[in-house]
């Protein structure tokens, strides 16, 4: 890929992903309402940053990104289930997500809970069903175990619990990083790892790519916090400053806005530094890093 | 195994299972509260009928039941997650389960939701991590895919949705069976299938064992409905007649109490008939069938 081609790449693979997600849910032999609820949230849009990381990582190895389609779909299902459950009245109690009514506002709390459960469950079936001629059974098992780790108590769920426990408290920078590394970082990291495993990366490439993903995840979260201070309500689809209202610990609060911006530059730099170590054609991954650091929603 | 040895067998493998579950959750590097919440519900007891089916099926092949330990633990995690989510205020809103406060009454709705999510996620990691020298990678993948099917929209979650949609309506016998076959039957069926796959069953054995599990699942549910009419509140740990109060469709309502008892005998007979076809030493599975049909809680 040449520089500046991320936009076309993202458009192409977003379409492929979204059509795959529709088809995967569409073919289920299940009550209509649960399929509608799953598809409603899968189609709610978003940047599809995790699938894009899968595709772009495979592309960096000079391989066909389509090989990552099932993994990308599985990861987006996990991400979507987490949003549905996070939005529930018993959790964050959000009525809007990306400017649309949240799943439970449309389908009710019970169906929303089950749609989340169903997406989480299905994600493992989708990974398990990757055809044998594409990647080995051993690699598929590794993907399944690593996705479970990234999504479970040692990853996303653990981060969510720590986030809830930290509510209303003044957190240290270390505590804040624990939350973000787990709540969002682990699944972002798995997206890159999945691409690397599918592309047949060696151990040293996996290490550099994992370090890249770690810093990218932190950059992602710092920018999220910065946007919450300076963002535009219409663009991010939720009330600006809502984290501040909930007296939530954020990077700008702990580091000042300028300090948070400096930290964002630092994380972005270290992400790219690790990319450079891989010896791969990481143009797209570099562009994704810039996109994450400079996005306005 | 000789006739009448189910009790000792069940006791031995329940202990093994429960110690395995504690150890699997105990070793997680995660916030204490989520581990406590997971263990609270895993240790809430119950008949452990699904793990017992895994162990007894492997035993029928003359193999060491311990080979099924990871699968049994994974299935019990799925079953436990489904109970935690079913009990939530947005679902059945139950305060008691087996005579103990439900998970959300102890840990709150948010942690209970996440503990369910965590158990569901971890179950796939546990299956994926079965050592290679025990069963092949292909068989582990088959277990993962089949467990996801049994637990997802084409299985348990689909049955739960149909159950919710049927609430307050008069269901036909066919609609009632759809609910039970999916809500409880599929995971019971997977328990037997898991044992068969781990033991290396041939196709004809898998078919007979699947038919056995299908009829066993229906027998289980019919007896559940009968107990709800004639049971003892203290013994089953929830208010007797609660299904009737909720104007829920049940077998005794659709078939009369005597009709439901006749149907129970019929399902038990067909379950055993299919067991006999396998040519295996199914003494324990026969005893489990009798236990399911005659249990008083």
Coordinates of C-alpha atoms in Angstrom, one line a residue:
Chain A
X1 CA 0.0 0.0 0.0
X2 CA 1.2 3.5 -0.7
X3 CA 1.0 6.4 1.8
X4 CA -2.4 8.0 2.1
X5 CA -4.3 4.9 1.0
X6 CA -5.8 4.1 4.4
X7 CA -9.1 5.8 3.5
X8 CA -9.7 3.6 0.5
X9 CA -8.5 0.5 2.4
X10 CA -10.7 1.2 5.4
X11 CA -13.8 1.8 3.1
X12 CA -13.2 -1.5 1.3
X13 CA -12.7 -3.6 4.3
X14 CA -15.4 -1.9 6.4
X15 CA -17.9 -2.9 3.7
X16 CA -16.6 -6.4 3.6
X17 CA -16.8 -6.7 7.4
X18 CA -20.3 -5.3 7.6
X19 CA -21.6 -7.5 4.9
X20 CA -20.0 -10.5 6.7
X21 CA -21.5 -9.6 10.0
X22 CA -25.0 -9.3 8.5
X23 CA -24.6 -12.6 6.8
X24 CA -23.2 -14.4 9.9
X25 CA -26.1 -13.3 12.0
X26 CA -28.6 -13.6 9.2
X27 CA -28.0 -17.3 8.8
X28 CA -28.7 -18.2 12.4
X29 CA -31.7 -20.4 13.0
X30 CA -33.1 -18.4 15.9
X31 CA -36.0 -16.2 17.1
X32 CA -36.2 -13.1 14.9
X33 CA -36.1 -10.6 17.8
X34 CA -32.6 -11.7 19.0
X35 CA -31.2 -11.5 15.5
X36 CA -32.6 -8.0 15.1
X37 CA -31.2 -6.9 18.3
X38 CA -27.7 -8.3 17.5
X39 CA -27.8 -6.7 14.0
X40 CA -29.1 -3.4 15.4
X41 CA -25.9 -2.9 17.4
X42 CA -23.5 -4.5 14.9
X43 CA -24.8 -2.0 12.4
X44 CA -24.6 1.0 14.7
X45 CA -21.5 2.0 12.9
X46 CA -18.3 3.2 14.6
X47 CA -14.8 3.4 13.3
X48 CA -14.3 -0.4 13.2
X49 CA -10.8 0.3 14.4
X50 CA -10.3 -3.3 15.7
X51 CA -11.2 -5.0 12.4
X52 CA -9.1 -2.5 10.6
X53 CA -6.2 -3.4 12.8
X54 CA -6.6 -7.1 11.9
X55 CA -6.7 -6.3 8.2
X56 CA -3.9 -3.8 8.2
X57 CA -1.6 -6.1 10.2
X58 CA -2.1 -8.9 7.7
X59 CA -1.5 -6.4 4.9
X60 CA 1.8 -5.4 6.5
X61 CA 3.0 -9.0 5.9
X62 CA 2.1 -8.6 2.2
X63 CA -0.7 -11.1 2.6
X64 CA -4.4 -10.9 1.6
X65 CA -6.2 -9.0 4.4
X66 CA -9.4 -11.1 3.6
X67 CA -7.8 -13.9 5.5
X68 CA -8.6 -12.0 8.7
X69 CA -12.3 -11.6 7.9
X70 CA -13.6 -14.1 10.5
X71 CA -11.3 -12.9 13.2
X72 CA -12.3 -9.3 12.4
X73 CA -16.0 -10.2 12.7
X74 CA -15.4 -12.1 15.9
X75 CA -13.6 -9.2 17.5
X76 CA -16.3 -6.7 16.4
X77 CA -18.9 -9.0 18.0
X78 CA -17.0 -8.9 21.3
X79 CA -16.6 -5.2 21.1
X80 CA -20.3 -4.8 20.3
X81 CA -21.5 -7.1 23.1
X82 CA -19.4 -5.0 25.6
X83 CA -21.0 -1.8 24.4
X84 CA -24.5 -3.3 24.8
X85 CA -23.8 -4.5 28.3
X86 CA -22.0 -1.3 29.3
X87 CA -25.0 0.8 28.3
X88 CA -27.5 -1.2 30.4
X89 CA -29.3 0.6 33.2
X90 CA -27.4 -1.5 35.8
X91 CA -24.1 -0.4 34.3
X92 CA -23.6 3.1 32.7
X93 CA -27.3 3.6 32.0
X94 CA -26.8 5.3 28.6
X95 CA -29.7 6.1 26.4
X96 CA -27.6 7.0 23.3
X97 CA -24.7 5.4 21.6
X98 CA -23.2 7.0 18.5
X99 CA -26.3 9.3 18.4
X100 CA -28.7 6.3 18.2
X101 CA -30.9 4.8 21.0
X102 CA -28.9 2.1 22.8
X103 CA -29.9 -1.5 22.4
X104 CA -32.0 -1.8 25.6
X105 CA -33.9 1.4 24.8
X106 CA -35.1 -0.3 21.6
X107 CA -35.4 -4.0 22.6
X108 CA -35.7 -3.8 26.4
X109 CA -33.1 -4.8 29.0
X110 CA -33.7 -8.5 28.9
X111 CA -33.3 -8.9 25.1
X112 CA -30.3 -6.5 25.2
X113 CA -28.6 -8.6 27.9
X114 CA -29.2 -11.8 25.8
X115 CA -28.1 -10.1 22.6
X116 CA -24.8 -9.3 24.3
X117 CA -24.5 -12.9 25.6
X118 CA -25.3 -14.2 22.1
X119 CA -22.7 -12.0 20.3
X120 CA -20.0 -13.0 22.9
X121 CA -20.9 -16.7 22.4
X122 CA -21.1 -16.5 18.6
X123 CA -17.7 -14.8 18.3
X124 CA -16.0 -18.0 19.5
X125 CA -18.1 -20.1 17.0
X126 CA -17.0 -17.8 14.2
X127 CA -13.3 -18.1 15.2
X128 CA -13.6 -21.9 15.6
X129 CA -15.2 -22.2 12.1
X130 CA -12.3 -20.6 10.1
X131 CA -11.7 -23.0 7.3
X132 CA -8.8 -25.5 7.7
X133 CA -7.2 -24.5 4.5
X134 CA -6.7 -21.0 5.7
X135 CA -5.0 -21.4 9.0
X136 CA -4.1 -24.5 11.1
X137 CA -6.2 -25.9 13.9
X138 CA -3.5 -25.0 16.3
X139 CA -3.5 -21.3 15.2
X140 CA -7.3 -21.2 15.5
X141 CA -7.1 -22.6 19.0
X142 CA -4.5 -20.0 19.9
X143 CA -6.8 -17.2 18.5
X144 CA -9.7 -18.5 20.6
X145 CA -7.6 -18.7 23.8
X146 CA -6.1 -15.3 23.3
X147 CA -9.4 -13.7 22.4
X148 CA -10.9 -15.1 25.6
X149 CA -8.0 -13.8 27.7
X150 CA -8.3 -10.3 26.0
X151 CA -12.1 -10.2 26.6
X152 CA -12.3 -11.9 30.1
X153 CA -11.4 -11.0 33.6
X154 CA -7.7 -10.7 32.7
X155 CA -8.7 -8.2 30.0
X156 CA -11.7 -6.2 29.1
X157 CA -14.1 -7.4 31.9
X158 CA -11.4 -6.9 34.5
X159 CA -10.9 -3.4 33.2
X160 CA -14.6 -2.7 33.4
X161 CA -14.7 -3.9 37.0
X162 CA -11.7 -1.8 37.9
X163 CA -13.4 1.2 36.2
X164 CA -16.6 0.7 38.2
X165 CA -14.6 0.3 41.4
X166 CA -12.7 3.5 40.7
X167 CA -15.8 5.6 40.1
X168 CA -16.0 8.7 42.3
X169 CA -12.5 8.1 43.5
X170 CA -9.3 10.0 42.7
X171 CA -7.2 7.5 40.8
X172 CA -3.4 7.5 40.4
X173 CA -2.0 7.5 36.9
X174 CA -1.1 3.9 37.4
X175 CA -4.6 2.9 38.4
X176 CA -6.0 4.8 35.4
X177 CA -3.6 3.0 33.1
X178 CA -4.6 -0.4 34.6
X179 CA -8.2 0.4 33.7
X180 CA -7.5 1.5 30.1
X181 CA -4.9 -1.2 29.3
X182 CA -7.5 -3.8 30.3
X183 CA -10.8 -2.2 29.3
X184 CA -9.8 -1.1 25.8
X185 CA -6.1 -2.0 25.3
X186 CA -6.3 -5.8 25.5
X187 CA -8.9 -6.2 22.8
X188 CA -7.1 -3.7 20.6
X189 CA -3.9 -5.7 21.3
X190 CA -5.7 -8.9 20.4
X191 CA -6.8 -7.4 17.0
X192 CA -3.1 -6.8 16.1
X193 CA -2.1 -10.2 17.5
X194 CA -4.8 -12.0 15.5
X195 CA -3.6 -10.4 12.3
X196 CA 0.0 -11.4 13.2
X197 CA -0.9 -15.0 14.0
X198 CA -3.0 -15.4 10.8
X199 CA -0.1 -13.9 8.8
X200 CA 2.3 -16.3 10.4
X201 CA 4.5 -13.7 12.2
X202 CA 7.6 -14.8 14.0
X203 CA 8.2 -14.3 17.7
X204 CA 10.1 -11.1 17.4
X205 CA 7.5 -9.6 15.1
X206 CA 4.8 -10.6 17.6
X207 CA 6.7 -8.8 20.4
X208 CA 7.1 -5.6 18.4
X209 CA 3.5 -5.6 17.2
X210 CA 2.3 -6.3 20.8
X211 CA 4.3 -3.3 22.1
X212 CA 2.9 -1.2 19.2
X213 CA -0.7 -2.2 20.1
X214 CA 0.0 -1.4 23.8
X215 CA 1.0 2.2 23.0
X216 CA -1.7 2.6 20.4
X217 CA -4.3 1.5 23.0
X218 CA -3.0 4.1 25.5
X219 CA -2.9 6.8 22.7
X220 CA -6.5 5.9 21.9
X221 CA -7.7 6.3 25.4
X222 CA -5.8 9.6 26.1
X223 CA -7.3 11.1 22.9
X224 CA -10.7 9.8 24.1
X225 CA -10.3 11.7 27.4
X226 CA -9.0 14.8 25.5
X227 CA -12.0 14.8 23.2
X228 CA -14.2 14.6 26.2
X229 CA -12.8 18.0 27.3
X230 CA -12.6 19.7 23.9
X231 CA -14.9 17.6 21.7
X232 CA -18.0 18.6 19.9
X233 CA -21.1 17.0 21.2
X234 CA -22.6 16.3 17.8
X235 CA -19.5 14.6 16.6
X236 CA -18.8 12.2 19.4
X237 CA -22.5 11.4 19.9
X238 CA -22.6 11.7 23.7
X239 CA -22.8 14.7 26.0
X240 CA -19.4 16.5 26.1
X241 CA -17.9 16.5 29.6
X242 CA -20.0 13.6 30.8
X243 CA -16.9 12.0 32.3
X244 CA -16.2 15.2 34.2
X245 CA -19.7 15.3 35.4
X246 CA -19.4 11.8 36.8
X247 CA -16.2 12.9 38.6
X248 CA -14.4 10.3 36.6
X249 CA -10.6 10.2 36.6
X250 CA -9.2 11.2 33.2
X251 CA -5.8 12.0 31.7
X252 CA -6.5 15.7 31.4
X253 CA -7.5 15.8 35.1
X254 CA -4.4 14.0 36.2
X255 CA -1.9 15.6 33.8
X256 CA -3.6 18.8 32.7
X257 CA -4.8 19.2 29.2
X258 CA -1.3 20.1 27.9
X259 CA 0.2 17.2 29.9
X260 CA -2.3 14.8 28.3
X261 CA -1.5 16.1 24.9
X262 CA 2.2 15.5 25.5
X263 CA 1.5 12.0 26.8
X264 CA -0.5 11.4 23.6
X265 CA 2.5 12.4 21.5
X266 CA 4.8 10.2 23.5
X267 CA 2.5 7.1 23.2
X268 CA 2.1 7.7 19.5
X269 CA 5.8 8.0 19.0
X270 CA 6.5 4.8 20.9
X271 CA 3.8 3.0 18.9
X272 CA 5.4 4.0 15.6
X273 CA 8.9 3.2 17.0
X274 CA 7.8 -0.4 17.6
X275 CA 6.2 -0.7 14.2
X276 CA 9.5 0.3 12.6
X277 CA 11.2 -2.6 14.4
X278 CA 9.1 -5.2 12.6
X279 CA 10.8 -4.7 9.3
X280 CA 7.3 -5.0 7.7
X281 CA 5.5 -2.6 5.3
X282 CA 3.6 -0.9 8.1
X283 CA 2.3 2.1 6.1
X284 CA -1.3 1.4 6.9
X285 CA -0.6 0.8 10.6
X286 CA 1.3 4.1 10.8
X287 CA -1.7 5.8 9.3
X288 CA -4.1 4.2 11.7
X289 CA -1.9 5.4 14.5
X290 CA -2.1 9.0 13.2
X291 CA -5.8 8.6 12.8
X292 CA -6.3 7.4 16.4
X293 CA -4.2 10.3 17.7
X294 CA -5.8 13.0 15.7
X295 CA -9.4 11.9 15.4
X296 CA -12.1 14.3 16.4
X297 CA -14.8 11.7 17.4
Chain B
X1 CA -19.1 -49.7 37.0
X2 CA -21.6 -51.9 38.7
X3 CA -25.2 -51.1 39.2
X4 CA -25.9 -48.7 42.0
X5 CA -22.5 -47.1 41.9
X6 CA -23.7 -43.7 40.6
X7 CA -23.7 -42.2 44.1
X8 CA -20.1 -42.9 44.8
X9 CA -19.1 -41.9 41.2
X10 CA -21.1 -38.7 41.4
X11 CA -19.6 -37.8 44.8
X12 CA -16.0 -38.4 43.5
X13 CA -16.4 -36.4 40.3
X14 CA -18.4 -33.6 41.9
X15 CA -15.5 -33.0 44.3
X16 CA -13.0 -33.2 41.5
X17 CA -15.1 -30.7 39.4
X18 CA -15.6 -28.3 42.3
X19 CA -11.9 -28.2 43.2
X20 CA -11.1 -27.7 39.5
X21 CA -13.6 -24.8 39.2
X22 CA -12.1 -23.1 42.3
X23 CA -8.6 -23.5 41.0
X24 CA -9.4 -22.3 37.5
X25 CA -11.0 -19.1 38.8
X26 CA -8.5 -18.7 41.7
X27 CA -5.6 -18.5 39.3
X28 CA -7.0 -15.6 37.3
X29 CA -5.1 -12.3 37.6
X30 CA -8.1 -10.1 38.0
X31 CA -9.9 -7.8 40.5
X32 CA -10.9 -9.7 43.6
X33 CA -14.6 -8.8 43.5
X34 CA -15.2 -10.4 40.1
X35 CA -13.5 -13.6 41.1
X36 CA -15.5 -13.7 44.3
X37 CA -18.7 -13.2 42.4
X38 CA -17.8 -16.0 39.9
X39 CA -16.9 -18.4 42.6
X40 CA -20.0 -17.6 44.7
X41 CA -22.3 -18.8 42.0
X42 CA -20.0 -21.7 40.9
X43 CA -20.1 -22.9 44.5
X44 CA -23.8 -22.5 44.9
X45 CA -24.1 -26.2 44.5
X46 CA -26.7 -28.0 42.4
X47 CA -26.8 -31.4 41.0
X48 CA -23.9 -30.9 38.6
X49 CA -25.9 -33.0 36.2
X50 CA -24.1 -31.6 33.1
X51 CA -20.6 -32.4 34.3
X52 CA -21.8 -35.8 35.5
X53 CA -23.1 -36.5 32.0
X54 CA -19.6 -35.7 30.6
X55 CA -17.9 -38.0 33.1
X56 CA -20.4 -40.8 32.8
X57 CA -20.4 -40.8 29.0
X58 CA -16.6 -41.1 29.0
X59 CA -16.9 -43.9 31.5
X60 CA -19.3 -45.7 29.2
X61 CA -16.4 -46.1 26.7
X62 CA -14.2 -47.6 29.4
X63 CA -12.0 -44.6 29.5
X64 CA -10.8 -42.4 32.4
X65 CA -13.6 -39.9 33.1
X66 CA -10.9 -37.4 34.2
X67 CA -10.2 -36.7 30.6
X68 CA -13.5 -34.8 30.6
X69 CA -12.6 -32.5 33.5
X70 CA -11.9 -29.3 31.5
X71 CA -15.1 -29.8 29.3
X72 CA -17.1 -30.5 32.5
X73 CA -15.8 -27.3 34.1
X74 CA -16.5 -25.2 30.9
X75 CA -20.0 -26.5 30.7
X76 CA -20.7 -25.8 34.3
X77 CA -19.4 -22.2 33.8
X78 CA -21.8 -21.8 30.9
X79 CA -24.7 -23.2 33.0
X80 CA -23.8 -20.9 35.9
X81 CA -23.5 -17.8 33.8
X82 CA -27.0 -18.5 32.4
X83 CA -28.4 -18.8 35.9
X84 CA -26.8 -15.5 37.0
X85 CA -28.1 -13.6 34.0
X86 CA -31.6 -15.3 34.2
X87 CA -31.9 -14.2 37.8
X88 CA -31.2 -10.5 37.1
X89 CA -34.0 -8.0 37.8
X90 CA -34.3 -7.3 34.0
X91 CA -34.9 -11.0 33.4
X92 CA -36.7 -13.3 36.0
X93 CA -35.9 -11.0 39.0
X94 CA -35.2 -13.8 41.4
X95 CA -33.9 -13.1 44.9
X96 CA -33.1 -16.7 45.7
X97 CA -31.4 -19.6 43.9
X98 CA -31.1 -23.0 45.6
X99 CA -32.1 -21.3 48.8
X100 CA -29.2 -18.7 48.7
X101 CA -29.4 -15.0 47.7
X102 CA -28.8 -14.7 43.9
X103 CA -25.6 -13.3 42.6
X104 CA -26.9 -9.8 42.0
X105 CA -28.4 -9.6 45.5
X106 CA -24.9 -10.1 46.9
X107 CA -22.7 -8.3 44.4
X108 CA -25.1 -5.9 42.7
X109 CA -26.5 -6.0 39.2
X110 CA -23.4 -4.7 37.4
X111 CA -20.9 -7.1 38.9
X112 CA -23.4 -10.0 38.4
X113 CA -23.8 -9.1 34.8
X114 CA -20.0 -9.0 34.4
X115 CA -19.5 -12.2 36.3
X116 CA -21.8 -13.9 33.9
X117 CA -19.9 -12.5 31.0
X118 CA -16.7 -13.5 32.5
X119 CA -17.8 -17.1 33.1
X120 CA -19.1 -17.4 29.5
X121 CA -15.8 -16.0 28.2
X122 CA -13.6 -18.2 30.4
X123 CA -15.4 -21.4 29.4
X124 CA -14.0 -21.1 25.9
X125 CA -10.5 -20.4 27.2
X126 CA -10.8 -23.5 29.4
X127 CA -11.8 -25.7 26.4
X128 CA -9.2 -24.2 24.2
X129 CA -6.5 -25.0 26.8
X130 CA -7.1 -28.7 27.1
X131 CA -3.6 -30.2 26.7
X132 CA -2.6 -31.5 23.3
X133 CA -1.6 -34.9 24.5
X134 CA -5.2 -35.5 25.7
X135 CA -7.3 -34.8 22.6
X136 CA -6.4 -33.4 19.2
X137 CA -6.6 -29.8 18.2
X138 CA -9.4 -30.7 15.7
X139 CA -11.4 -32.2 18.5
X140 CA -10.9 -29.2 20.8
X141 CA -12.1 -26.9 18.0
X142 CA -15.1 -29.2 17.5
X143 CA -15.9 -28.9 21.2
X144 CA -15.6 -25.1 21.1
X145 CA -17.9 -24.8 18.1
X146 CA -20.5 -27.2 19.4
X147 CA -20.5 -25.6 22.9
X148 CA -21.0 -22.2 21.2
X149 CA -23.9 -23.6 19.2
X150 CA -25.5 -25.2 22.3
X151 CA -25.2 -22.0 24.3
X152 CA -26.0 -19.4 21.7
X153 CA -29.0 -18.2 19.7
X154 CA -29.5 -21.7 18.1
X155 CA -29.4 -23.2 21.6
X156 CA -29.8 -21.9 25.1
X157 CA -30.1 -18.2 24.4
X158 CA -32.6 -18.8 21.7
X159 CA -34.7 -20.9 24.1
X160 CA -34.5 -18.2 26.7
X161 CA -35.8 -15.6 24.2
X162 CA -38.6 -17.9 23.1
X163 CA -39.5 -18.5 26.8
X164 CA -39.7 -14.7 27.4
X165 CA -41.8 -14.2 24.3
X166 CA -44.1 -17.0 25.4
X167 CA -44.7 -15.5 28.8
X168 CA -48.4 -15.0 29.6
X169 CA -49.4 -16.7 26.4
X170 CA -51.0 -20.2 26.1
X171 CA -48.4 -22.2 24.3
X172 CA -48.9 -25.3 22.2
X173 CA -47.0 -28.5 23.2
X174 CA -44.8 -27.9 20.2
X175 CA -43.9 -24.3 21.3
X176 CA -43.3 -25.5 24.8
X177 CA -40.9 -28.2 23.5
X178 CA -39.1 -25.7 21.3
X179 CA -38.4 -23.7 24.5
X180 CA -37.2 -26.6 26.5
X181 CA -35.2 -28.3 23.8
X182 CA -33.3 -25.1 23.4
X183 CA -33.2 -23.6 26.8
X184 CA -32.0 -26.7 28.7
X185 CA -31.9 -29.5 26.2
X186 CA -29.0 -28.2 24.0
X187 CA -26.5 -27.8 26.8
X188 CA -27.5 -31.2 28.3
X189 CA -27.0 -32.6 24.8
X190 CA -23.6 -31.0 24.4
X191 CA -22.5 -32.5 27.8
X192 CA -23.1 -36.0 26.4
X193 CA -21.6 -35.0 23.0
X194 CA -18.5 -33.6 24.7
X195 CA -18.0 -36.9 26.5
X196 CA -18.4 -38.8 23.3
X197 CA -16.0 -36.7 21.3
X198 CA -13.4 -36.8 24.0
X199 CA -13.8 -40.6 24.2
X200 CA -13.5 -40.9 20.4
X201 CA -17.0 -42.1 19.7
X202 CA -17.9 -43.2 16.2
X203 CA -20.7 -41.6 14.2
X204 CA -23.4 -44.2 15.0
X205 CA -22.6 -43.9 18.7
X206 CA -22.7 -40.1 18.5
X207 CA -26.2 -40.4 16.9
X208 CA -27.6 -42.8 19.6
X209 CA -26.1 -40.7 22.4
X210 CA -27.5 -37.5 20.9
X211 CA -31.0 -39.1 20.8
X212 CA -30.5 -40.3 24.4
X213 CA -29.6 -36.7 25.5
X214 CA -32.6 -35.3 23.6
X215 CA -35.1 -37.5 25.5
X216 CA -33.2 -37.1 28.7
X217 CA -33.5 -33.3 28.4
X218 CA -37.2 -33.5 27.8
X219 CA -37.6 -35.9 30.8
X220 CA -35.6 -33.4 32.9
X221 CA -37.9 -30.5 32.0
X222 CA -41.2 -32.5 32.4
X223 CA -40.1 -33.6 35.9
X224 CA -39.2 -30.0 36.6
X225 CA -42.7 -28.9 35.8
X226 CA -44.2 -31.8 37.7
X227 CA -42.1 -30.8 40.8
X228 CA -43.4 -27.3 40.5
X229 CA -46.9 -28.7 41.1
X230 CA -46.2 -31.3 43.7
X231 CA -42.8 -30.4 45.0
X232 CA -41.8 -29.3 48.4
X233 CA -40.7 -25.6 48.7
X234 CA -37.9 -26.3 51.1
X235 CA -36.5 -29.0 48.8
X236 CA -36.4 -27.2 45.5
X237 CA -35.4 -23.9 47.1
X238 CA -37.9 -21.7 45.3
X239 CA -41.6 -21.0 45.9
X240 CA -43.7 -24.0 44.8
X241 CA -46.2 -23.1 42.1
X242 CA -44.2 -20.0 41.0
X243 CA -44.5 -21.0 37.4
X244 CA -48.3 -21.3 37.8
X245 CA -48.5 -17.9 39.4
X246 CA -46.7 -16.4 36.4
X247 CA -49.3 -18.1 34.2
X248 CA -46.4 -19.9 32.6
X249 CA -47.2 -22.8 30.2
X250 CA -46.1 -26.2 31.7
X251 CA -46.5 -29.8 30.8
X252 CA -49.0 -30.5 33.7
X253 CA -51.1 -27.6 32.4
X254 CA -51.0 -28.8 28.8
X255 CA -51.3 -32.5 29.5
X256 CA -52.8 -32.7 33.0
X257 CA -50.6 -34.0 35.8
X258 CA -51.2 -37.7 34.9
X259 CA -50.5 -36.9 31.2
X260 CA -47.2 -35.2 32.2
X261 CA -46.3 -38.3 34.2
X262 CA -47.0 -40.6 31.3
X263 CA -45.0 -38.3 29.0
X264 CA -42.1 -38.5 31.5
X265 CA -42.2 -42.3 31.4
X266 CA -42.2 -42.2 27.6
X267 CA -39.2 -39.9 27.4
X268 CA -37.3 -41.9 30.0
X269 CA -38.0 -45.1 28.0
X270 CA -36.8 -43.6 24.8
X271 CA -33.7 -42.2 26.4
X272 CA -32.8 -45.7 27.7
X273 CA -33.7 -47.3 24.4
X274 CA -31.1 -45.2 22.6
X275 CA -28.5 -45.9 25.3
X276 CA -28.9 -49.6 24.7
X277 CA -28.2 -49.1 21.0
X278 CA -24.7 -47.8 21.6
X279 CA -23.3 -51.2 22.7
X280 CA -21.4 -49.4 25.5
X281 CA -21.4 -50.0 29.2
X282 CA -24.0 -47.4 30.0
X283 CA -24.9 -48.4 33.6
X284 CA -24.1 -44.9 34.9
X285 CA -26.0 -43.1 32.2
X286 CA -29.0 -45.4 32.8
X287 CA -28.8 -44.5 36.5
X288 CA -28.6 -40.8 35.7
X289 CA -31.7 -41.2 33.6
X290 CA -33.6 -42.7 36.6
X291 CA -32.3 -40.0 38.8
X292 CA -33.5 -37.2 36.5
X293 CA -36.9 -38.8 36.2
X294 CA -37.4 -39.5 39.9
X295 CA -35.6 -36.6 41.6
X296 CA -37.6 -34.6 44.2
X297 CA -35.6 -31.3 43.7

